[in-house]
Coordinates of C-alpha atoms in Angstrom, one line a residue:
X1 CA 74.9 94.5 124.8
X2 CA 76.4 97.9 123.8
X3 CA 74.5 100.0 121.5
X4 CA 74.8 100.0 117.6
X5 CA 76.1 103.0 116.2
X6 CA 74.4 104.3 112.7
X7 CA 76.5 105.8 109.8
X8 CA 74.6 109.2 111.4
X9 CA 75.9 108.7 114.8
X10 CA 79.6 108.1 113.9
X11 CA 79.9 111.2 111.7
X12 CA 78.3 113.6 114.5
X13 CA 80.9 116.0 115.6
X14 CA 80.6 114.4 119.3
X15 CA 80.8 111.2 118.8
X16 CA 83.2 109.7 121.4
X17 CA 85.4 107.0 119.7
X18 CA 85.9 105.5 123.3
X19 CA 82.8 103.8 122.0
X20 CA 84.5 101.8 119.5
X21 CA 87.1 100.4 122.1
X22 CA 83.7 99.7 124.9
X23 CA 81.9 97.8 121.9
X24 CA 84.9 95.1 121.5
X25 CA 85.8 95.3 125.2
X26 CA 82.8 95.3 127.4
X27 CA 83.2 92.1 129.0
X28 CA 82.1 88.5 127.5
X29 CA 78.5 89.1 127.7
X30 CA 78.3 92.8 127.1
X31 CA 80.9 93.1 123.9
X32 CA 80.3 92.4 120.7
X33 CA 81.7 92.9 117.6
X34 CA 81.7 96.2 115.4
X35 CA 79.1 96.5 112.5
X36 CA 80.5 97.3 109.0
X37 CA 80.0 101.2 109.8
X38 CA 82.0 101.2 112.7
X39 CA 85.2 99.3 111.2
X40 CA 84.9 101.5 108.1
X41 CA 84.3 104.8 110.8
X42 CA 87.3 103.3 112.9
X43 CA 90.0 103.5 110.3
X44 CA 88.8 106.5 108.8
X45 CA 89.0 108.5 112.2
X46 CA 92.6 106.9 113.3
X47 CA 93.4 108.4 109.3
X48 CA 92.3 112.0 110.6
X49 CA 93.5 111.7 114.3
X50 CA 90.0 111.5 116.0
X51 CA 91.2 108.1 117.2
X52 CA 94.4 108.0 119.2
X53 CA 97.5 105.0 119.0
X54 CA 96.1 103.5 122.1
X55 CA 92.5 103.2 121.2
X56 CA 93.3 102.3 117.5
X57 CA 96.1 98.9 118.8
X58 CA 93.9 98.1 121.6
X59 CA 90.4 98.3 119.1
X60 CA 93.0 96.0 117.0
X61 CA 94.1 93.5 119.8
X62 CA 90.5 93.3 121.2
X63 CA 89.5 92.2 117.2
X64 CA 92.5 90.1 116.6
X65 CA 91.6 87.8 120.0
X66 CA 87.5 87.7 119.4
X67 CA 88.3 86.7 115.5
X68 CA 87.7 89.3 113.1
X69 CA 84.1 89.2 111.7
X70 CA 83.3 89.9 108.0
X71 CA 81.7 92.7 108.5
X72 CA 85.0 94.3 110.6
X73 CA 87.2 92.7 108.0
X74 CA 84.7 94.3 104.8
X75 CA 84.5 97.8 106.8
X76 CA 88.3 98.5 107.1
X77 CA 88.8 97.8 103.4
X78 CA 85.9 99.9 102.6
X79 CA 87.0 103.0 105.2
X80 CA 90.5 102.3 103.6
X81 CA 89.1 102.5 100.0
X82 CA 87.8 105.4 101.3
X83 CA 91.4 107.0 102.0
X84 CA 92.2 106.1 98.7
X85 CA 93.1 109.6 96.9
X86 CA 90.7 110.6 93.4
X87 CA 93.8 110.5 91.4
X88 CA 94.8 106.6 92.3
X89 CA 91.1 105.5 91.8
X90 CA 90.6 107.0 88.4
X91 CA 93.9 105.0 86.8
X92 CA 91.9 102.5 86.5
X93 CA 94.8 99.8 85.8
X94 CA 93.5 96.4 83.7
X95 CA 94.8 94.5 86.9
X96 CA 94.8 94.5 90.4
X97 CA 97.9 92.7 91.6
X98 CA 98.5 92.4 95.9
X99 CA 101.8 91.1 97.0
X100 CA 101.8 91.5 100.8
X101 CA 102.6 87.9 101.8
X102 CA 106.6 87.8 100.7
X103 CA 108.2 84.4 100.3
X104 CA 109.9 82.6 103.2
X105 CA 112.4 81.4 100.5
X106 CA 112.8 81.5 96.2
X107 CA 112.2 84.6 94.2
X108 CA 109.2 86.2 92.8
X109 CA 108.4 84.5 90.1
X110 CA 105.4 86.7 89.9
X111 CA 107.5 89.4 88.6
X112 CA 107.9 87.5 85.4
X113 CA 104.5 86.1 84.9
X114 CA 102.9 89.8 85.4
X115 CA 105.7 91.7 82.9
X116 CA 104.8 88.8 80.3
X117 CA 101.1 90.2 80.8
X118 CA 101.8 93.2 80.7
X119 CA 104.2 92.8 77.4
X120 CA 101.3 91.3 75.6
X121 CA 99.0 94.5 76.3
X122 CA 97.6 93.9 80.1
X123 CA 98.2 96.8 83.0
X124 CA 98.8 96.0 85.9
X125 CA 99.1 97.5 89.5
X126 CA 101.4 95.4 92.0
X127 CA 100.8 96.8 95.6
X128 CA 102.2 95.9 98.7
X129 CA 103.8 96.2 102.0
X130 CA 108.0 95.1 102.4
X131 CA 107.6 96.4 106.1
X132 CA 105.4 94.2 107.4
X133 CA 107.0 90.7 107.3
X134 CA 110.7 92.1 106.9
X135 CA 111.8 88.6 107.1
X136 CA 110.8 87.5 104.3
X137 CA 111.2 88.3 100.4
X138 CA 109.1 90.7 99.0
X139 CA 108.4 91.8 95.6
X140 CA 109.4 95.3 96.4
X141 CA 113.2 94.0 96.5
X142 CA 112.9 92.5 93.4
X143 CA 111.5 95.0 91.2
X144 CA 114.4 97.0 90.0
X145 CA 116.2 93.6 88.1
X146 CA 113.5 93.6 86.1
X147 CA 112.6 97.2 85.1
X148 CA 109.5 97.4 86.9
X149 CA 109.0 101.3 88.3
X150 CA 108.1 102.1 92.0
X151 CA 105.8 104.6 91.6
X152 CA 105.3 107.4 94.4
X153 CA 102.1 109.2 93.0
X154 CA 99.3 108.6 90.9
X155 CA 101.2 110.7 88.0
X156 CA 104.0 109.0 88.1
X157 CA 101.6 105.7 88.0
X158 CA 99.6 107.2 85.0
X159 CA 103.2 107.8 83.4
X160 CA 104.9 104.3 83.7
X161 CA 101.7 102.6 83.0
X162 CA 101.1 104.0 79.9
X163 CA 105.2 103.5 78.9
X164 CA 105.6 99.9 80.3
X165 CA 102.5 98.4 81.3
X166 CA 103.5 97.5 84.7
X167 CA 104.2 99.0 88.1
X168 CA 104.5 98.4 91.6
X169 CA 103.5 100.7 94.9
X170 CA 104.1 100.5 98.4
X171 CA 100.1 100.9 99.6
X172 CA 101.2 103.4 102.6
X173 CA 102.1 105.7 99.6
X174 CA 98.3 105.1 98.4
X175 CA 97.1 105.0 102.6
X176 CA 99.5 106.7 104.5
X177 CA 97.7 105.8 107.5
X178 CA 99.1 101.7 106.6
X179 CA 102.6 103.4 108.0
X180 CA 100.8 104.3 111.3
X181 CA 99.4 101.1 111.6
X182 CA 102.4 98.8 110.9
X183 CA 104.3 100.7 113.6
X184 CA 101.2 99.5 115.9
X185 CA 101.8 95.6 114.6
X186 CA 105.3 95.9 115.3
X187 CA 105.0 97.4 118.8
X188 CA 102.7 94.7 119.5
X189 CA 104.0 92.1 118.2
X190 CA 100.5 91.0 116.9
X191 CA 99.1 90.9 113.5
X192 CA 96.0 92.2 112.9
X193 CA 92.6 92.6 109.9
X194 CA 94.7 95.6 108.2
X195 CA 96.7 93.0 106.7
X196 CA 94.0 90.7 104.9
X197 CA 91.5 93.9 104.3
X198 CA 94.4 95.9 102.6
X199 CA 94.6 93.5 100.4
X200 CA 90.8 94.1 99.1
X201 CA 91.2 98.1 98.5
X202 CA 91.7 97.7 94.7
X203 CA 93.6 101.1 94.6
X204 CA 93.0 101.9 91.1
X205 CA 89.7 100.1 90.8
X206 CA 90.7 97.6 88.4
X207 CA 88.0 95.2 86.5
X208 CA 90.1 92.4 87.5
X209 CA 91.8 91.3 90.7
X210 CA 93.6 88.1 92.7
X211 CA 93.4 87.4 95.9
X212 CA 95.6 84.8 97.5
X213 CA 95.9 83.3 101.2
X214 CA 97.7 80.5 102.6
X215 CA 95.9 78.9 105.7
X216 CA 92.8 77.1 105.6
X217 CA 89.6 78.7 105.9
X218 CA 90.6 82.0 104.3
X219 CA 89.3 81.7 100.8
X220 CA 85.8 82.0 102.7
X221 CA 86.8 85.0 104.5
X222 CA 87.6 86.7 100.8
X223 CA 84.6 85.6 99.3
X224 CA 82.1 87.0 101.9
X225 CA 84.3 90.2 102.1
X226 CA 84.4 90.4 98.4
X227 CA 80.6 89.9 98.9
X228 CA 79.8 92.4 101.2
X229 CA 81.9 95.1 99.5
X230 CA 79.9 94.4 96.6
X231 CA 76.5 94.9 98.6
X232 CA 77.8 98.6 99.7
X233 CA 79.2 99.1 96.2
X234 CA 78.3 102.8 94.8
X235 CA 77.2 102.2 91.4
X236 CA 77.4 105.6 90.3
X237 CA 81.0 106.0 91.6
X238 CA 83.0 103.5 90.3
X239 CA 81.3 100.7 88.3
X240 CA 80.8 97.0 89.3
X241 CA 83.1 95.5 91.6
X242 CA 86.0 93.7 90.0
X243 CA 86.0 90.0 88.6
X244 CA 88.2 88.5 91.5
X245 CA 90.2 85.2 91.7
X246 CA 90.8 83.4 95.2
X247 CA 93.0 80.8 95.4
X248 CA 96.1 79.6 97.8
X249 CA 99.1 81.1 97.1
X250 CA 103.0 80.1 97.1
X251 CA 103.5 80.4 100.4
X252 CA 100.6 83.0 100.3
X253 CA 102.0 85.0 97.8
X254 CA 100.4 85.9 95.1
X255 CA 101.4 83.2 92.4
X256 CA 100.8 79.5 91.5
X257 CA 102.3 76.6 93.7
X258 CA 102.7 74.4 90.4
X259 CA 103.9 71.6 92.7
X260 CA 99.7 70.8 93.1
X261 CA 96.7 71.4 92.0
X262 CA 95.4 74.2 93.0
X263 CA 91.5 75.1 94.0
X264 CA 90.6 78.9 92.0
X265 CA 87.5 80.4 93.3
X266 CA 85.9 82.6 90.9
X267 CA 83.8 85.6 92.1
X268 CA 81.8 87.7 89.4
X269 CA 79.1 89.8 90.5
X270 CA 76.4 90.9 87.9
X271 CA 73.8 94.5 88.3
X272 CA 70.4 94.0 89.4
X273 CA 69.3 97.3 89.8
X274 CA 71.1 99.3 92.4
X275 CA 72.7 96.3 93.5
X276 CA 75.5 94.1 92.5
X277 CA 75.0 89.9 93.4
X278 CA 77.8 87.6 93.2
X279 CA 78.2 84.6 91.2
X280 CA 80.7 82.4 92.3
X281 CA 82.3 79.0 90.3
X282 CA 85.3 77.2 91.7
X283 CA 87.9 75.0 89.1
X284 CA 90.9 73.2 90.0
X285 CA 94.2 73.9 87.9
X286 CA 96.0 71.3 87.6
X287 CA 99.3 70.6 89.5
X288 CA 102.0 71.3 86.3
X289 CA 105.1 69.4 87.7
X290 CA 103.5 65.8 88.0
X291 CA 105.6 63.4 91.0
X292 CA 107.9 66.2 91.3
X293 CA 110.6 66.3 94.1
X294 CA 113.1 68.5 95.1
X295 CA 113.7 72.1 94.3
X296 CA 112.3 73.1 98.2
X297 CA 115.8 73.7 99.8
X298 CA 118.7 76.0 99.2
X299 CA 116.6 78.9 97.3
X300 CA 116.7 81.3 100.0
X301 CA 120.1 82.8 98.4
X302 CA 119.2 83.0 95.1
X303 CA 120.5 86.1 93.9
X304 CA 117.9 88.6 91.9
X305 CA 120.0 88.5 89.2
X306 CA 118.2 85.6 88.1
X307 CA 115.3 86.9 87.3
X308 CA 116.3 89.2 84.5
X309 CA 118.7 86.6 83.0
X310 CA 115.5 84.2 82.6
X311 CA 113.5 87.0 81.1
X312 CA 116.2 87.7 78.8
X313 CA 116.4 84.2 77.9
X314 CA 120.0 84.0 78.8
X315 CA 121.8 80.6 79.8
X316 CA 121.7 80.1 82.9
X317 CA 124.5 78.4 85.0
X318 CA 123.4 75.3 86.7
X319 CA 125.6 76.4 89.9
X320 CA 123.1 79.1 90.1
X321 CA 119.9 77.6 89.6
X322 CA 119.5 73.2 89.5
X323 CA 117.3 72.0 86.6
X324 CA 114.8 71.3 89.1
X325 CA 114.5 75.1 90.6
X326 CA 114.4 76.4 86.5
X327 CA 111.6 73.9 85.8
X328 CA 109.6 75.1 89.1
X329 CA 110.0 78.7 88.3
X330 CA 109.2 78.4 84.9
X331 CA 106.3 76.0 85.5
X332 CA 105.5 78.7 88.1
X333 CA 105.2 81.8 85.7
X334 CA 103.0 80.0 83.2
X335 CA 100.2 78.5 86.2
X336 CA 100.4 82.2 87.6
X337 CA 99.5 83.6 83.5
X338 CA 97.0 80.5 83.0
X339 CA 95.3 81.7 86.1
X340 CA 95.1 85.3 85.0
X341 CA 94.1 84.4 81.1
X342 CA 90.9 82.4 82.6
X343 CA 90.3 85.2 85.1
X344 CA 90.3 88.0 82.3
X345 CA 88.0 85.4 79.8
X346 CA 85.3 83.3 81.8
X347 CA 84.8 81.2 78.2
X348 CA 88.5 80.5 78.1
X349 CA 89.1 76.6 79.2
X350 CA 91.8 75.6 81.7
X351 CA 93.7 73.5 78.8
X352 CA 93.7 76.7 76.5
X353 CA 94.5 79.5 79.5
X354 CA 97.6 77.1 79.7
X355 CA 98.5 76.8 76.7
X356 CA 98.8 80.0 75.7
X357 CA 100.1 81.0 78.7
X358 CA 103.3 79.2 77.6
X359 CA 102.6 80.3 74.2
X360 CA 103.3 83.8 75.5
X361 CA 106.0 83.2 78.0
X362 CA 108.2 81.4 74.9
X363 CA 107.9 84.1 72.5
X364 CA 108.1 87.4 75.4
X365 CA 111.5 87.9 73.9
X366 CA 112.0 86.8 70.2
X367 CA 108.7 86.2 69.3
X368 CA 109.8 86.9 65.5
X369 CA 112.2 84.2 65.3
X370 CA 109.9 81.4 66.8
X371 CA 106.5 82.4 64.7
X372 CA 108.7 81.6 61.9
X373 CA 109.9 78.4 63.0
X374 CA 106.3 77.3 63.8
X375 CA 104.0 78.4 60.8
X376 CA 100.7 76.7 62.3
X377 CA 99.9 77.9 65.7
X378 CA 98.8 75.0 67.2
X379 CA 102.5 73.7 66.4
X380 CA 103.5 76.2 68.5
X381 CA 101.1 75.4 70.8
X382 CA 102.3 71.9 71.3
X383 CA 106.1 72.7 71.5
X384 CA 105.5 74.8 74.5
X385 CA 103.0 72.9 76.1
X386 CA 104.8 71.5 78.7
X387 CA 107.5 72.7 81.6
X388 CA 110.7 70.7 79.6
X389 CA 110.1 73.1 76.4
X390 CA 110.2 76.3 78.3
X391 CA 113.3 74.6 80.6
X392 CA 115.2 73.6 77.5
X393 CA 115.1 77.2 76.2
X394 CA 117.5 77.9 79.3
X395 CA 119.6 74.9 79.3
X396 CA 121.0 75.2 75.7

């Protein structure tokens, strides 16, 4: 079995990173994989050049066949957290948002469900990757209909943050190294951990984050990552690791399927001493279109256009969207919000996070008018409970 190498050992200036490559690829008996210091080292020394393309894909490949272990999965998001420039990690943005998955088909209803968040006093960071799975819709595309700055640099993040509440970053503009490594997927033709442990950097070390995933198995993999993170947490540098929410995404992405129920592990982690231990719960939100059918096909053309008209509250043209497509996206914003009220208040109940998650998506435009229709709020409560309120407001 080859040798393990100590945080000491890595950083000497003769360290040969051939090492790395030998301890993934000596044979079935003699190869093992990498310890938490050695992913974190790995990524760190690609970043500077110390390890070439060749080592760093084939390091990758060699991981990607054995099955990525927690602690190589945990030490590439911590040596990319790492990477992560002062500036980014002292925004310190309400929450952390990852959108790397893109949509095989429909829009990002995500967009709408974070700028409601945001209108109602939330910040949020959206970070993620349109490179990676070109084929598919990413939020990056969708942005500009709705206002939403790109940001570039962690001024310009400070800036649009403060003025909107909202942004969104491409993470190789955090990491450039991400750029170098996507070039290696796509010469490959592989995946590899880059894609799952970017999503755990928490660029701007936000209090709260989501985590989403889409095959079976994976919400594990977040929780002991989230975990271990937490066990080589720096106290003194950042605070307590973030309040994070793991469930299974819309086709991964980072939003509520409201067509079931969907399983929401909770991770919190709480100081004893030096050290940060996790407490985990697990609740089921409830599926929010009840025997619903249809709505799956002909949503790969939907133009973005769409999105700003139903933030606006503008009448939409059934030729454009079917009553069943405005009732999923709708019922899709307000299970995303619900999700993100109960993650930001552990005492708030799954009936209340709902409800006032179409409290808020009802009045995001002219909340004046309505609050004077509905004098009590729990009458305004009840008139947006439900999916057919928040569609009729379209269909008028």
């Amino acid at each position: 079995m080859v040798e393990q190498h100590t945080q000491a050992m890595l950083e000497s200036e003769d360290f040969d990173h051939r090492k790395l490559v030998k301890t993934l690829g000596k044979g079935i008996k003699g190869s093992r994989s990498l310890n938490f210091a050695e992913a974190s080292h790995l990524i760190t020394a690609f970043a500077k050049g110390d390890v070439s393309n060749s080592q760093m894909a084939s390091a990758m490949m060699l991981m990607r066949v054995r099955g990525e272990s927690i602690e190589e999965l945990a030490g590439v998001a911590a040596g990319l957290k790492k990477l992560v420039p002062a500036e980014w990690q002292s925004i310190k943005a309400d929450i952390d948002w990852p959108v790397y998955a893109g949509k095989r088909e429909q829009l990002p209803w995500l967009l709408l469900a974070a700028k409601t968040l945001a209108k109602n006093g939330q910040t949020i960071i959206l970070h993620g990757d349109s490179q990676s799975l070109p084929h598919r819709r990413h939020v990056e595309g969708f942005i500009s209909a709705l206002d939403i700055p790109r940001c570039f640099t962690a001024e310009q993040a400070k800036v649009n943050l403060a003025s909107s509440g909202i942004i969104y970053v491409n993470s190789a503009d955090i990491v450039p190294v991400l750029n170098d490594c996507r070039r290696l997927h796509q010469e490959l033709g592989l995946r590899s951990l880059i894609q799952m442990s970017v999503r755990c950097i928490n660029p701007t070390n936000s209090p709260f984050s989501l985590r989403s995933y889409f095959h079976p198995g994976l919400d594990k993999q977040h929780q002991q990552v989230a975990s271990l993170l937490a066990e080589y947490h720096l106290p003194s540098a950042v605070g307590k690791p973030p309040s994070i929410a793991i469930f299974k995404g819309l086709q991964g992405e980072t939003e509520i399927n409201p067509r079931v129920a969907t399983q929401v592990s909770m991770l919190r982690f709480s100081a004893k001493g030096s050290t940060f231990l996790p407490q985990s719960t697990q609740f089921e939100l409830p599926t929010q279109l009840e025997a619903f059918v249809g709505a799956k096909v002909g949503q790969s053309d939907l133009p973005a256009y769409l999105l700003a008209q139903l933030w606006r509250g503008s009448d939409i043209e059934e030729t454009d969207l079917t009553d069943l497509q405005l009732q999923q996206a709708i019922s899709s914003i307000t299970a995303t919000m619900a999700l993100v009220y109960v993650l930001l208040s552990p005492s708030l109940t799954i009936d209340k996070s709902i409800k006032r998650a179409n409290k808020d998506w009802l009045l995001r435009n002219n909340s004046n008018s309505l609050k004077n229709t509905f004098s009590q709020p729990d009458e305004m409560f009840m008139f947006s409970f439900n999916a057919n309120a928040n569609f009729c407001e379209q269909r008028t």
